[in-house]
XYZ file of C-alpha atoms in Angstrom:
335
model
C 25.613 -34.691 -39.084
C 21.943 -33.738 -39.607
C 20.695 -31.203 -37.423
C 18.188 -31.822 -34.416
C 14.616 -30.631 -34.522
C 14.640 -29.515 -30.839
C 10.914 -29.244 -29.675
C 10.384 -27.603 -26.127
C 7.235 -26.117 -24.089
C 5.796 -22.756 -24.470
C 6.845 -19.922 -23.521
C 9.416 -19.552 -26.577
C 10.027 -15.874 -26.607
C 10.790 -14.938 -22.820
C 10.505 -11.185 -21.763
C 13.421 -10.781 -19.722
C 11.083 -10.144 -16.439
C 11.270 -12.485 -13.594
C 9.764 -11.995 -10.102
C 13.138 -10.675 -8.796
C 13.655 -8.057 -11.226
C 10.084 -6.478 -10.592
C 10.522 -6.788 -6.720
C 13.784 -4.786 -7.190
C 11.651 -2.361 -9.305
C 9.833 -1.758 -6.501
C 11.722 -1.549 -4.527
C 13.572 1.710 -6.464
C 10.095 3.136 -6.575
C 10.172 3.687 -3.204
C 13.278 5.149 -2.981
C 12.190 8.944 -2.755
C 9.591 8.120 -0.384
C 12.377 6.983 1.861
C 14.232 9.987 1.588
C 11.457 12.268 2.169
C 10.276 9.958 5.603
C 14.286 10.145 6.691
C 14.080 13.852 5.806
C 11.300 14.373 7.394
C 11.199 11.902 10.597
C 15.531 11.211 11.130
C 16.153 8.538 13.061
C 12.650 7.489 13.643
C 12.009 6.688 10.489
C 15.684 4.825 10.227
C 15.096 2.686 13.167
C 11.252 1.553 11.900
C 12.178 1.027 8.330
C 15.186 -0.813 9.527
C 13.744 -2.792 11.906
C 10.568 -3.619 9.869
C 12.867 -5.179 7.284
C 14.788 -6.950 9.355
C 11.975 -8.111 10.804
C 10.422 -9.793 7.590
C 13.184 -10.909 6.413
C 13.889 -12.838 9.544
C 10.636 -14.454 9.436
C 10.431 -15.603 6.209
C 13.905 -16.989 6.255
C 13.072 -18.719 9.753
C 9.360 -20.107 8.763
C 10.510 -21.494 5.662
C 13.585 -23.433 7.079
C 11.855 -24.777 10.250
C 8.328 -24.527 9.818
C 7.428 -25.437 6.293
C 11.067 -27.449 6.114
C 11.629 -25.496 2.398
C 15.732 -25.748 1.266
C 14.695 -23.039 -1.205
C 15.863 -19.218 0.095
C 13.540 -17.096 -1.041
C 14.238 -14.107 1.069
C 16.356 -13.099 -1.759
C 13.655 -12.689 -4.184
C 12.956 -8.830 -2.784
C 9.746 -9.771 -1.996
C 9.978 -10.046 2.221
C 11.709 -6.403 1.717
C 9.457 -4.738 -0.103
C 6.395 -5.904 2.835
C 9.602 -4.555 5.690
C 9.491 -1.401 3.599
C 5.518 -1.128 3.154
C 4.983 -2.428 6.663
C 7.025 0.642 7.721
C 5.560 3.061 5.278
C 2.155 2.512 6.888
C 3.530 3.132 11.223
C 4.114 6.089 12.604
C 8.201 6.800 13.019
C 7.747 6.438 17.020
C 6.244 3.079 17.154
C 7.771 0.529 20.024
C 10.297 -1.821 18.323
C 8.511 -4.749 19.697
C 5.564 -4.197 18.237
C 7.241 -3.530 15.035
C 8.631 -7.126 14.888
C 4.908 -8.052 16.024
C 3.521 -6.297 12.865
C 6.440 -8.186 10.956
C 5.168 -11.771 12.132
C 1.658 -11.209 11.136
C 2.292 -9.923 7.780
C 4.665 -12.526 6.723
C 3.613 -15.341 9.157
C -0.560 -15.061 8.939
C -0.595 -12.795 5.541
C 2.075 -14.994 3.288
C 3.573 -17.731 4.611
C 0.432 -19.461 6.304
C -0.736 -19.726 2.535
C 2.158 -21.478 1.374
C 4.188 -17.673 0.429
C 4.648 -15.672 -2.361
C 1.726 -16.316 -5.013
C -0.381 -17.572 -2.954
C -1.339 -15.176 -0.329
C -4.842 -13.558 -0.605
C -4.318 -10.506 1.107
C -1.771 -7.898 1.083
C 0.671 -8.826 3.464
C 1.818 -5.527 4.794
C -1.569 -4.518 4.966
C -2.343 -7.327 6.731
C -0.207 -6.643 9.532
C -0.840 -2.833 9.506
C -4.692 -3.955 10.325
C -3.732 -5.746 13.284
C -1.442 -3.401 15.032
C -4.515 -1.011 14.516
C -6.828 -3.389 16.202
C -4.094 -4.214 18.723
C -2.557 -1.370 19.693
C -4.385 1.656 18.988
C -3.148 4.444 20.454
C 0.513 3.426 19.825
C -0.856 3.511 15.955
C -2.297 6.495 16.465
C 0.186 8.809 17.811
C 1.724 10.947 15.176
C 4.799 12.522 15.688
C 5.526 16.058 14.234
C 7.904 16.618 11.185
C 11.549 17.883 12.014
C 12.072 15.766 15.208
C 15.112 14.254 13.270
C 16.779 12.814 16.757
C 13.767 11.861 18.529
C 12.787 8.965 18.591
C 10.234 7.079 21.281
C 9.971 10.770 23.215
C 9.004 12.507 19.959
C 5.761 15.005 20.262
C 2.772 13.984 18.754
C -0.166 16.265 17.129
C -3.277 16.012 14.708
C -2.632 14.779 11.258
C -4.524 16.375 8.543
C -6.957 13.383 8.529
C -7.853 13.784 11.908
C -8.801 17.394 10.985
C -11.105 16.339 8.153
C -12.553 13.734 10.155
C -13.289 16.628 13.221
C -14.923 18.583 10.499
C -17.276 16.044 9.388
C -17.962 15.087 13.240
C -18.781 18.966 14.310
C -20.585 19.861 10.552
C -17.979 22.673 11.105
C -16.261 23.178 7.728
C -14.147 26.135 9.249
C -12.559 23.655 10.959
C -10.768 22.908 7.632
C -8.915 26.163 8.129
C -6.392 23.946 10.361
C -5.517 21.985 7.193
C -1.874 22.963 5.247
C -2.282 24.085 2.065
C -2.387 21.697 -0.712
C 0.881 22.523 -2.157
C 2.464 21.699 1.281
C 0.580 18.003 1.566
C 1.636 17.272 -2.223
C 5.240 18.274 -1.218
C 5.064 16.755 1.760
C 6.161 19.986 3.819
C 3.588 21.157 5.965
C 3.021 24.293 6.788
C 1.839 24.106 10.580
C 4.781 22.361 12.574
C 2.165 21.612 15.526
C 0.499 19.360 13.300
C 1.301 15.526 12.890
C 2.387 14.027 9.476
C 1.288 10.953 9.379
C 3.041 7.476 8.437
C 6.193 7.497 7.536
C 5.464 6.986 3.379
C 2.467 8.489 3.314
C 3.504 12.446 3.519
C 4.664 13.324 0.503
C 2.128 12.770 -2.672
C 4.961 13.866 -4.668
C 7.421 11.486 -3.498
C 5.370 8.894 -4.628
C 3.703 10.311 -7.737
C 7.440 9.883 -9.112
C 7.746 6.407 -7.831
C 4.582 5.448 -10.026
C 5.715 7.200 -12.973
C 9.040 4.649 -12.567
C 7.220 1.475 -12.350
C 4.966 2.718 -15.539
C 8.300 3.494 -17.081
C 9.413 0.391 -16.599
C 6.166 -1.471 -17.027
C 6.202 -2.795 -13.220
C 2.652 -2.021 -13.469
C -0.351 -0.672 -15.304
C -2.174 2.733 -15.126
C -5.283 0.723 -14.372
C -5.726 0.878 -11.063
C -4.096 3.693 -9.388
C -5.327 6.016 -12.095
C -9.168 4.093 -11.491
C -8.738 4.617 -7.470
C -6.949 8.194 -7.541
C -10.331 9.338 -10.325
C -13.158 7.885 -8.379
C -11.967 9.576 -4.902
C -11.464 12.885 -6.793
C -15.200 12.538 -8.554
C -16.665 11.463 -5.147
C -14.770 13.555 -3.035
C -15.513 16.249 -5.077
C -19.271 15.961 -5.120
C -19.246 15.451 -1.929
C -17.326 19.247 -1.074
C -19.962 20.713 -3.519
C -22.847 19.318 -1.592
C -21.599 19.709 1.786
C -18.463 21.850 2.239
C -17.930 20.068 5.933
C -16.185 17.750 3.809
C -12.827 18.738 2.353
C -12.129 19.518 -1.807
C -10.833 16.647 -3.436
C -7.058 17.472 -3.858
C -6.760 17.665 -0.465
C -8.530 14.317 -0.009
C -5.825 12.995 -2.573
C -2.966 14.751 -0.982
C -3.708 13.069 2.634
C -3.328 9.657 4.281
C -2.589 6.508 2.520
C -4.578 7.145 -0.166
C -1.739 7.971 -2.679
C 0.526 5.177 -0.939
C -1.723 2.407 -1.419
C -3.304 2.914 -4.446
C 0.370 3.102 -6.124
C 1.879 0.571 -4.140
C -0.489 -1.854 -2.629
C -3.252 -2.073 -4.901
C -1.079 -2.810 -7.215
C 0.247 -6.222 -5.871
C 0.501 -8.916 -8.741
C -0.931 -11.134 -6.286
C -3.643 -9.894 -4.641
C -5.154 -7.977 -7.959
C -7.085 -8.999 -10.267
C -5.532 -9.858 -14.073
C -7.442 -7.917 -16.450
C -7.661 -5.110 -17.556
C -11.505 -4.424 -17.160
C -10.910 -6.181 -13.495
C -8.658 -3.773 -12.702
C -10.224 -1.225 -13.657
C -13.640 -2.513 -11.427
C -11.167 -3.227 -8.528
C -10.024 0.041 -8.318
C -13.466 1.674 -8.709
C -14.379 -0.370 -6.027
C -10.958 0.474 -3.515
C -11.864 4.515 -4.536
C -15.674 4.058 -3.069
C -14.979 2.450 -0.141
C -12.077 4.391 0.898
C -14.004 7.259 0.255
C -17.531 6.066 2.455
C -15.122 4.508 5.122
C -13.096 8.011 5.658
C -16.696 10.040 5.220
C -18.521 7.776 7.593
C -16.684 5.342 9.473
C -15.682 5.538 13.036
C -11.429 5.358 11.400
C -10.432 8.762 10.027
C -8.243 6.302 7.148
C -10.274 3.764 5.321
C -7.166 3.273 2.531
C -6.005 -0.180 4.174
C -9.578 -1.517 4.624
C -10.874 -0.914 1.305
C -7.441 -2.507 -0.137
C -8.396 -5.524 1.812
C -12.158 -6.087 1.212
C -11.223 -5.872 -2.286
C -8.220 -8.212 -2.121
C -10.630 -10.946 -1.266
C -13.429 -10.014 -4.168
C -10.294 -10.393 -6.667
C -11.117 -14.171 -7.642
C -14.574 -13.333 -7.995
C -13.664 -10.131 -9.995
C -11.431 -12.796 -12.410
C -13.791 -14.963 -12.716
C -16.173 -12.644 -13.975
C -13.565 -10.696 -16.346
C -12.115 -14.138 -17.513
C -10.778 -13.404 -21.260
C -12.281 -15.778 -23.810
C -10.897 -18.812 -24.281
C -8.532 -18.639 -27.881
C -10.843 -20.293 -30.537
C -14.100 -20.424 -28.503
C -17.230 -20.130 -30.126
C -19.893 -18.342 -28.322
C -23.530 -19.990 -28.983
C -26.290 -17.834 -29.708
């Protein structure tokens, strides 16, 4: 019997990658900055990460099913997990339960779901919800509990996180007020040196922690250097000209060392979705997150300006595509 000439639709040659296999990438990434915010935080850190998760997970299963009437699970996909996990990276490890679940609702109710879920969602979803507790409930957001507390939980004691420092420095054009900051080798670890100082969110203390987390996903070619490397250089450059011109405002590696800065620009910048495609767009988006998060932290009224930046340029990314769309296989360009 004569063969078949079998003729199907492109792709031919598959990768092997799938949306799955990425989320669970991830979602290994951020493994040692779980251990370091459990290390550092105990239970705390357990109970938000946990519930934050749970929380998502919940949602998008229930929203789906009853709301958008869907048969297809997608909870499975690692995607609602890795927004529990960010969610929680980006709260402080004595936040209320309730308005963890609160966070949870807007980030996958209002930041994915309302625009019909994953792939479709303009805005980081995590971040999303991280901006609205904020707005909501400021001084809940805003308390920062001190590293080693590992059984405290709601009662844990609170201090000044090294952003708030930089930001009183700035405020007072007292640079000697920098003096209160750890040294950088303790931010980059992630071990402070001043125990009546407050750390910060939970995934956000140790540079180090998630340093190794990039190098994974590059690895494993989760990502590209593109755009942390294109946020992490213009905050350095800026920062640094700024310290040389004004020491009020602190030298760049601490700038890098503190705050979201080295959380979001590995792990939330990066989001297939809300990113631009190219290469060159990337590289413009990051420039972009770098500048703002630098002005917003220099002079905004918010001593972070990580999250904000992240989500102005989330919703310049189809512009930013359409302006770095690759040319068309073939085309001839008229002179």
């Amino acid at each position: 019997m004569a063969n078949k000439l079998i003729v199907s639709l492109s792709p031919h040659v598959h990768g092997g990658d799938s949306v799955k296999k990425n989320m669970y990438r991830v979602l290994i990434a951020l493994i040692p900055a779980l251990l370091v915010s459990l290390l550092a935080f105990g239970v705390g850190a357990a109970i938000v990460t946990i519930t934050s998760v749970a929380a998502c997970l919940f949602f998008e299963w229930s929203i789906s099913k009853f709301i958008l009437k869907r048969n297809e699970c997608t909870i499975c996909d690692g995607s609602a997990v890795i927004t529990g996990v960010l969610l929680a990276f980006n709260l402080p490890s004595n936040l209320p339960i309730w308005i963890i679940i609160i966070g949870a609702l807007v980030a996958i109710g209002i930041g994915k779901m309302t625009f019909g879920g994953l792939g479709n969602n303009p805005f980081n979803p995590a971040l999303v919800g991280r901006v609205f507790l904020l707005i909501s409930f400021p001084v809940q957001m805003t308390s920062w509990p001190k590293v080693g507390q590992l059984t405290s939980y709601i009662d844990a004691q609170t201090g000044a996180t090294p952003l708030a420092i930089m930001k009183e420095a700035i405020k007072t054009g007292d640079s000697s007020v920098l003096s209160k900051l750890p040294d950088s080798f303790s931010l980059f670890i992630g071990i402070p040196n001043d125990v009546t100082l407050g750390a910060g969110s939970l995934g956000e203390i140790s540079a180090a922690a998630l340093i190794i987390g990039l190098i994974y996903m590059l690895v494993s070619k989760v990502i590209t250097w593109h755009i942390p490397v294109s946020i992490l250089a213009t905050v350095f450059v800026m920062s640094g000209l700024m310290h040389i011109a004004n020491p009020i405002y602190a030298s760049p590696i601490t700038v890098l060392c503190t705050g979201g800065l080295m959380l979001g620009a590995i792990f939330m910048a990066t989001d297939y979705v809300t990113s631009p495609m190219t290469h060159k767009g990337m590289i413009i988006y990051g420039v972009a997150i770098g500048f703002l998060t630098v002005v917003i932290r220099a002079f905004g009224a918010y001593p972070e300006g990580m999250s904000f930046a992240i989500l102005i340029m989330n919703a310049f990314t189809p512009l930013i595509n359409t302006y770095c769309k690759p040319k068309r296989f073939g085309e001839v360009i008229k002179k």
